[in-house]
mmCIF file of C-alpha atoms in Angstrom:
data_model
loop_
_atom_site.group_PDB
_atom_site.id
_atom_site.type_symbol
_atom_site.label_atom_id
_atom_site.label_comp_id
_atom_site.label_asym_id
_atom_site.label_seq_id
_atom_site.Cartn_x
_atom_site.Cartn_y
_atom_site.Cartn_z
ATOM 1 C CA MET A 19 0.101 -0.020 0.327
ATOM 2 C CA GLU A 20 1.415 3.350 -0.678
ATOM 3 C CA ASP A 21 2.681 5.301 1.928
ATOM 4 C CA ILE A 22 0.529 8.175 1.706
ATOM 5 C CA ALA A 23 -2.560 6.078 1.332
ATOM 6 C CA ALA A 24 -1.453 4.115 4.681
ATOM 7 C CA GLU A 25 -0.799 7.477 6.621
ATOM 8 C CA ARG A 26 -4.012 8.660 5.513
ATOM 9 C CA THR A 27 -5.990 5.447 6.965
ATOM 10 C CA ALA A 28 -3.775 5.156 10.066
ATOM 11 C CA GLU A 29 -4.708 9.292 10.712
ATOM 12 C CA TRP A 30 -8.394 8.285 10.402
ATOM 13 C CA LEU A 31 -8.038 5.648 12.790
ATOM 14 C CA LEU A 32 -6.355 7.534 15.349
ATOM 15 C CA ALA A 33 -9.335 10.143 14.847
ATOM 16 C CA GLU A 34 -11.684 7.200 15.588
ATOM 17 C CA HIS A 35 -10.375 6.012 18.477
ATOM 18 C CA ARG A 36 -10.166 9.585 20.104
ATOM 19 C CA ALA A 37 -13.621 9.909 19.048
ATOM 20 C CA ARG A 38 -14.978 7.216 20.839
ATOM 21 C CA HIS A 39 -16.511 5.669 17.341
ATOM 22 C CA ARG A 40 -17.494 2.001 16.999
ATOM 23 C CA PHE A 41 -15.497 0.169 14.819
ATOM 24 C CA THR A 42 -16.291 0.064 11.325
ATOM 25 C CA THR A 43 -14.891 -2.210 8.395
ATOM 26 C CA LEU A 44 -12.638 0.264 6.565
ATOM 27 C CA GLY A 45 -14.311 1.450 3.114
ATOM 28 C CA PRO A 46 -12.757 2.917 -0.292
ATOM 29 C CA PRO A 47 -10.733 4.340 -0.712
ATOM 30 C CA ALA A 48 -8.937 3.922 2.685
ATOM 31 C CA ALA A 49 -9.534 0.061 2.930
ATOM 32 C CA PRO A 50 -6.306 -2.186 2.904
ATOM 33 C CA VAL A 51 -6.701 -4.643 -0.242
ATOM 34 C CA THR A 52 -4.626 -7.296 0.860
ATOM 35 C CA ILE A 53 -3.065 -8.373 4.264
ATOM 36 C CA ALA A 54 0.005 -6.504 3.517
ATOM 37 C CA ASP A 55 -1.610 -3.481 3.044
ATOM 38 C CA ALA A 56 -3.212 -3.794 6.329
ATOM 39 C CA TYR A 57 0.141 -4.410 8.205
ATOM 40 C CA ASP A 58 1.452 -1.406 5.716
ATOM 41 C CA VAL A 59 -1.402 0.731 7.861
ATOM 42 C CA GLN A 60 -0.934 -0.835 11.300
ATOM 43 C CA GLU A 61 2.623 0.222 10.751
ATOM 44 C CA LYS A 62 1.941 3.679 10.135
ATOM 45 C CA TYR A 63 -0.830 3.932 13.200
ATOM 46 C CA VAL A 64 1.522 2.275 15.633
ATOM 47 C CA ALA A 65 4.128 4.783 14.602
ATOM 48 C CA LEU A 66 1.440 7.711 15.660
ATOM 49 C CA LEU A 67 0.503 5.892 18.791
ATOM 50 C CA ARG A 68 4.133 5.965 19.567
ATOM 51 C CA ARG A 69 4.461 9.678 20.419
ATOM 52 C CA GLY A 70 1.994 9.392 23.576
ATOM 53 C CA ASN A 71 2.694 5.349 24.535
ATOM 54 C CA GLY A 72 6.453 5.054 23.774
ATOM 55 C CA GLU A 73 8.320 2.261 21.912
ATOM 56 C CA PRO A 74 7.135 -0.877 21.305
ATOM 57 C CA VAL A 75 8.260 -3.477 24.035
ATOM 58 C CA GLY A 76 6.482 -7.111 22.149
ATOM 59 C CA TYR A 77 3.733 -8.126 20.157
ATOM 60 C CA LYS A 78 0.378 -9.667 20.597
ATOM 61 C CA VAL A 79 -0.850 -12.624 18.350
ATOM 62 C CA GLY A 80 -4.281 -13.306 18.191
ATOM 63 C CA LEU A 81 -6.695 -16.103 16.972
ATOM 64 C CA THR A 82 -4.239 -18.932 17.739
ATOM 65 C CA SER A 83 -7.297 -20.951 19.458
ATOM 66 C CA ALA A 84 -10.122 -22.657 17.698
ATOM 67 C CA ALA A 85 -12.443 -20.738 20.048
ATOM 68 C CA MET A 86 -11.441 -17.427 19.184
ATOM 69 C CA GLN A 87 -11.146 -17.923 15.226
ATOM 70 C CA ALA A 88 -14.745 -19.526 15.789
ATOM 71 C CA PHE A 89 -15.547 -16.062 17.898
ATOM 72 C CA CYS A 90 -14.095 -13.975 15.009
ATOM 73 C CA ARG A 91 -14.996 -16.092 11.791
ATOM 74 C CA ILE A 92 -11.396 -15.658 11.017
ATOM 75 C CA ASP A 93 -9.190 -18.709 10.201
ATOM 76 C CA HIS A 94 -5.667 -17.257 10.736
ATOM 77 C CA PRO A 95 -3.473 -15.813 13.371
ATOM 78 C CA ILE A 96 -2.868 -11.956 13.087
ATOM 79 C CA ALA A 97 -0.152 -9.446 15.257
ATOM 80 C CA GLY A 98 -0.407 -6.479 16.583
ATOM 81 C CA VAL A 99 2.633 -4.365 18.573
ATOM 82 C CA VAL A 100 2.396 -3.444 22.212
ATOM 83 C CA LEU A 101 3.923 -0.410 23.473
ATOM 84 C CA ALA A 102 5.849 0.691 26.813
ATOM 85 C CA SER A 103 2.944 2.460 28.237
ATOM 86 C CA ARG A 104 0.511 -0.158 27.557
ATOM 87 C CA LEU A 105 2.779 -2.600 29.937
ATOM 88 C CA HIS A 106 1.339 -3.480 32.972
ATOM 89 C CA ARG A 107 2.114 -5.767 36.163
ATOM 90 C CA SER A 108 -0.062 -7.869 38.031
ATOM 91 C CA GLY A 109 -2.727 -6.134 39.894
ATOM 92 C CA ALA A 110 -3.315 -3.750 37.824
ATOM 93 C CA ARG A 111 -6.213 -1.152 37.891
ATOM 94 C CA VAL A 112 -8.105 -0.850 34.679
ATOM 95 C CA LEU A 113 -10.779 1.927 33.928
ATOM 96 C CA LEU A 114 -13.550 0.664 31.627
ATOM 97 C CA ARG A 115 -14.100 4.281 30.780
ATOM 98 C CA ASP A 116 -10.504 4.607 28.897
ATOM 99 C CA PHE A 117 -11.731 2.134 26.492
ATOM 100 C CA GLY A 118 -14.372 1.676 23.291
ATOM 101 C CA ARG A 119 -15.237 -1.461 24.762
ATOM 102 C CA LEU A 120 -12.847 -3.180 27.127
ATOM 103 C CA GLY A 121 -12.168 -7.050 26.315
ATOM 104 C CA LEU A 122 -9.824 -9.499 28.709
ATOM 105 C CA GLU A 123 -8.020 -12.229 26.491
ATOM 106 C CA PHE A 124 -6.651 -14.726 29.066
ATOM 107 C CA GLU A 125 -2.941 -15.861 27.925
ATOM 108 C CA ILE A 126 0.358 -17.243 28.270
ATOM 109 C CA ALA A 127 3.323 -14.686 27.434
ATOM 110 C CA VAL A 128 6.972 -15.258 26.922
ATOM 111 C CA ARG A 129 10.068 -13.198 27.120
ATOM 112 C CA ILE A 130 12.568 -13.393 24.373
ATOM 113 C CA LYS A 131 16.275 -14.660 25.317
ATOM 114 C CA SER A 132 17.851 -14.158 21.855
ATOM 115 C CA ASP A 133 16.826 -12.887 18.196
ATOM 116 C CA ILE A 134 14.322 -15.065 16.451
ATOM 117 C CA PRO A 135 15.015 -15.640 12.577
ATOM 118 C CA GLY A 136 12.052 -15.823 10.684
ATOM 119 C CA THR A 137 12.082 -19.173 8.650
ATOM 120 C CA ASP A 138 9.144 -21.108 6.414
ATOM 121 C CA LYS A 139 8.755 -23.334 9.291
ATOM 122 C CA ALA A 140 6.053 -21.230 11.012
ATOM 123 C CA PHE A 141 4.259 -23.973 12.791
ATOM 124 C CA THR A 142 7.194 -25.849 14.850
ATOM 125 C CA ALA A 143 8.228 -25.256 18.572
ATOM 126 C CA GLU A 144 11.803 -24.381 17.268
ATOM 127 C CA ALA A 145 11.090 -20.937 19.002
ATOM 128 C CA ALA A 146 12.047 -22.677 22.370
ATOM 129 C CA PRO A 147 15.914 -22.071 22.485
ATOM 130 C CA HIS A 148 14.994 -18.461 22.088
ATOM 131 C CA ILE A 149 12.579 -18.037 25.518
ATOM 132 C CA ASP A 150 13.902 -17.783 28.908
ATOM 133 C CA GLY A 151 10.541 -16.839 30.386
ATOM 134 C CA VAL A 152 7.061 -17.393 30.455
ATOM 135 C CA CYS A 153 3.991 -16.379 32.740
ATOM 136 C CA ALA A 154 0.570 -15.806 32.910
ATOM 137 C CA ALA A 155 -0.786 -12.969 31.479
ATOM 138 C CA ILE A 156 -3.972 -10.692 30.592
ATOM 139 C CA GLU A 157 -4.174 -8.878 27.343
ATOM 140 C CA LEU A 158 -6.579 -5.628 26.991
ATOM 141 C CA VAL A 159 -8.123 -5.562 24.054
ATOM 142 C CA ASP A 160 -10.480 -2.231 22.323
ATOM 143 C CA ASP A 161 -12.517 -3.681 19.920
ATOM 144 C CA ARG A 162 -14.966 -0.551 20.184
ATOM 145 C CA SER A 163 -18.223 -2.697 20.013
ATOM 146 C CA ALA A 164 -17.427 -4.152 16.938
ATOM 147 C CA ASP A 165 -20.192 -6.211 15.088
ATOM 148 C CA TYR A 166 -18.174 -9.493 14.935
ATOM 149 C CA ALA A 167 -20.739 -11.171 11.987
ATOM 150 C CA SER A 168 -18.983 -8.778 9.840
ATOM 151 C CA ILE A 169 -15.495 -8.515 10.880
ATOM 152 C CA ASP A 170 -12.879 -7.821 8.013
ATOM 153 C CA VAL A 171 -9.605 -8.894 8.949
ATOM 154 C CA ARG A 172 -7.974 -6.394 7.124
ATOM 155 C CA SER A 173 -9.431 -3.481 8.967
ATOM 156 C CA LEU A 174 -8.802 -5.585 12.490
ATOM 157 C CA VAL A 175 -4.757 -5.840 11.592
ATOM 158 C CA ALA A 176 -4.980 -2.388 10.642
ATOM 159 C CA ASP A 177 -6.322 -1.368 13.829
ATOM 160 C CA ASN A 178 -3.423 -2.800 15.720
ATOM 161 C CA SER A 179 -5.028 -6.060 16.042
ATOM 162 C CA TRP A 180 -7.230 -3.948 18.991
ATOM 163 C CA ASN A 181 -3.976 -4.315 21.287
ATOM 164 C CA ALA A 182 -4.602 -1.927 24.051
ATOM 165 C CA GLY A 183 -2.659 -3.103 26.730
ATOM 166 C CA ILE A 184 -1.302 -6.195 28.370
ATOM 167 C CA VAL A 185 -0.990 -7.282 32.275
ATOM 168 C CA LEU A 186 2.182 -9.619 33.278
ATOM 169 C CA SER A 187 2.883 -11.775 36.091
ATOM 170 C CA GLU A 188 6.297 -12.554 36.743
ATOM 171 C CA PHE A 189 8.331 -14.283 34.192
ATOM 172 C CA LYS A 190 9.543 -17.887 35.366
ATOM 173 C CA PRO A 191 12.722 -18.954 34.101
ATOM 174 C CA VAL A 192 11.375 -22.782 34.392
ATOM 175 C CA TRP A 193 8.270 -23.605 33.122
ATOM 176 C CA PRO A 194 5.760 -27.090 33.150
ATOM 177 C CA ASP A 195 4.998 -28.844 29.574
ATOM 178 C CA LEU A 196 3.118 -25.750 28.143
ATOM 179 C CA GLU A 197 0.788 -27.828 25.627
ATOM 180 C CA ALA A 198 -0.610 -29.418 28.681
ATOM 181 C CA VAL A 199 -0.938 -26.663 30.927
ATOM 182 C CA LEU A 200 -4.229 -25.396 32.325
ATOM 183 C CA GLY A 201 -5.248 -21.757 32.568
ATOM 184 C CA ARG A 202 -8.466 -21.089 34.832
ATOM 185 C CA ALA A 203 -9.988 -17.495 34.583
ATOM 186 C CA THR A 204 -12.190 -15.960 37.372
ATOM 187 C CA LYS A 205 -14.188 -13.203 38.079
ATOM 188 C CA ASN A 206 -14.866 -12.147 41.820
ATOM 189 C CA GLY A 207 -14.007 -15.894 42.761
ATOM 190 C CA ASP A 208 -16.299 -17.567 40.158
ATOM 191 C CA LEU A 209 -14.781 -19.925 37.244
ATOM 192 C CA ILE A 210 -15.617 -18.002 33.927
ATOM 193 C CA GLY A 211 -13.631 -19.941 31.629
ATOM 194 C CA GLU A 212 -10.277 -22.310 30.876
ATOM 195 C CA GLY A 213 -8.319 -23.800 28.469
ATOM 196 C CA TYR A 214 -4.905 -25.301 27.707
ATOM 197 C CA GLY A 215 -1.548 -24.418 26.235
ATOM 198 C CA ARG A 216 -2.561 -26.629 23.453
ATOM 199 C CA ASP A 217 -5.340 -24.571 22.781
ATOM 200 C CA ILE A 218 -2.867 -22.110 21.221
ATOM 201 C CA LEU A 219 -1.745 -23.364 18.208
ATOM 202 C CA GLY A 220 -0.939 -26.743 19.661
ATOM 203 C CA HIS A 221 1.610 -25.244 21.669
ATOM 204 C CA PRO A 222 2.073 -21.470 22.989
ATOM 205 C CA PHE A 223 5.713 -21.505 21.056
ATOM 206 C CA ASN A 224 4.505 -22.307 18.019
ATOM 207 C CA SER A 225 2.404 -18.849 18.408
ATOM 208 C CA VAL A 226 6.407 -17.251 18.777
ATOM 209 C CA ALA A 227 7.787 -18.948 15.679
ATOM 210 C CA TRP A 228 4.584 -17.763 13.373
ATOM 211 C CA LEU A 229 5.341 -14.331 14.685
ATOM 212 C CA ALA A 230 8.573 -14.658 13.860
ATOM 213 C CA THR A 231 8.488 -15.949 10.127
ATOM 214 C CA GLN A 232 5.351 -12.884 9.824
ATOM 215 C CA LEU A 233 7.840 -10.139 10.955
ATOM 216 C CA ALA A 234 10.534 -11.851 8.725
ATOM 217 C CA SER A 235 8.212 -11.020 6.067
ATOM 218 C CA ARG A 236 7.854 -7.530 7.163
ATOM 219 C CA GLY A 237 11.860 -7.039 6.820
ATOM 220 C CA THR A 238 11.504 -7.138 11.199
ATOM 221 C CA THR A 239 13.229 -9.525 13.755
ATOM 222 C CA LEU A 240 11.995 -10.729 16.890
ATOM 223 C CA ARG A 241 14.450 -9.448 19.379
ATOM 224 C CA ALA A 242 15.921 -10.405 22.687
ATOM 225 C CA GLY A 243 13.923 -8.687 26.047
ATOM 226 C CA GLN A 244 10.626 -8.358 23.957
ATOM 227 C CA ILE A 245 7.449 -10.002 24.703
ATOM 228 C CA VAL A 246 5.251 -11.915 22.992
ATOM 229 C CA MET A 247 1.433 -12.749 24.112
ATOM 230 C CA THR A 248 0.592 -15.985 22.500
ATOM 231 C CA GLY A 249 -2.975 -15.890 22.279
ATOM 232 C CA SER A 250 -5.950 -16.521 24.401
ATOM 233 C CA VAL A 251 -6.720 -20.182 25.478
ATOM 234 C CA MET A 252 -10.628 -19.233 25.712
ATOM 235 C CA LYS A 253 -13.168 -16.317 24.252
ATOM 236 C CA THR A 254 -12.850 -12.728 25.115
ATOM 237 C CA ILE A 255 -14.631 -11.862 28.305
ATOM 238 C CA PHE A 256 -15.867 -8.006 28.253
ATOM 239 C CA PRO A 257 -16.542 -6.587 31.508
ATOM 240 C CA GLU A 258 -19.355 -4.320 32.218
ATOM 241 C CA HIS A 259 -18.815 -3.687 36.066
ATOM 242 C CA ASP A 260 -16.510 -3.506 38.456
ATOM 243 C CA ALA A 261 -14.848 -6.963 38.933
ATOM 244 C CA HIS A 262 -11.484 -8.396 40.133
ATOM 245 C CA TYR A 263 -10.448 -10.997 37.524
ATOM 246 C CA ARG A 264 -7.557 -13.780 37.593
ATOM 247 C CA PHE A 265 -5.849 -16.032 35.330
ATOM 248 C CA THR A 266 -4.037 -19.022 36.853
ATOM 249 C CA LEU A 267 -2.008 -21.557 35.163
ATOM 250 C CA GLU A 268 -0.745 -24.278 36.775
ATOM 251 C CA GLY A 269 2.687 -24.684 37.569
ATOM 252 C CA LEU A 270 3.466 -20.946 36.424
ATOM 253 C CA GLY A 271 1.319 -18.719 39.155
ATOM 254 C CA PHE A 272 -1.023 -16.112 38.455
ATOM 255 C CA VAL A 273 -2.000 -12.428 36.813
ATOM 256 C CA GLU A 274 -4.786 -10.210 37.984
ATOM 257 C CA VAL A 275 -6.344 -7.211 37.122
ATOM 258 C CA GLN A 276 -9.043 -5.008 38.631
ATOM 259 C CA VAL A 277 -11.708 -3.452 36.742
ATOM 260 C CA VAL A 278 -13.446 -0.338 37.792
ATOM 261 C CA SER A 279 -16.231 2.022 36.237
#
């Protein structure tokens, strides 16, 4: 996509967020024609966001579970960028009014130990030697009350794949079998959903490998120190009132977030 067109679409997206307008599919002439075009727009949009939110600290990978792909009617993963001011630690307090519509996604996050070169082997666990920490995490997404029956994946990707922040527990240098690990989400102590590590593309590290390959296609490398949100083990939860949420991963601990009006 031509730079000028991508920049104009990115500026429009920023204005839409500031005005708290409902998410809509991008139409001509702003609409990206291909997924590559959508990532062109995302790149420009993230550049605008960086002015107030700092530098990138990592990435989110979305739509990595069958539940999420069915929910959004999209059959492949997508990526977005996480910026410094949007990284929060467990126990964070999140205000509903700061989002068009807040969604919580319950995930396994990893920290990159060494740069990962992209290959054509996107769905392998070969990323493991490049990872030095794993933790329970919650992604904050802002879908701006999107109509899930008519979502266009290119518009979603352009909008930074809806990433609005992440909440992390402490990274653990040793972790259990992530394919079999069970994650359980609670609201005010009551179970609201659960899933296994294998629900994330068969293994969370497959998500990391997919991201490395995606970034390589854009001329970028997944680098040491960056964080990767590997995807949700269950469907998105949309808080409407004050509540306390916890996501526990067996053998890895838990992460908490307090949602307030």
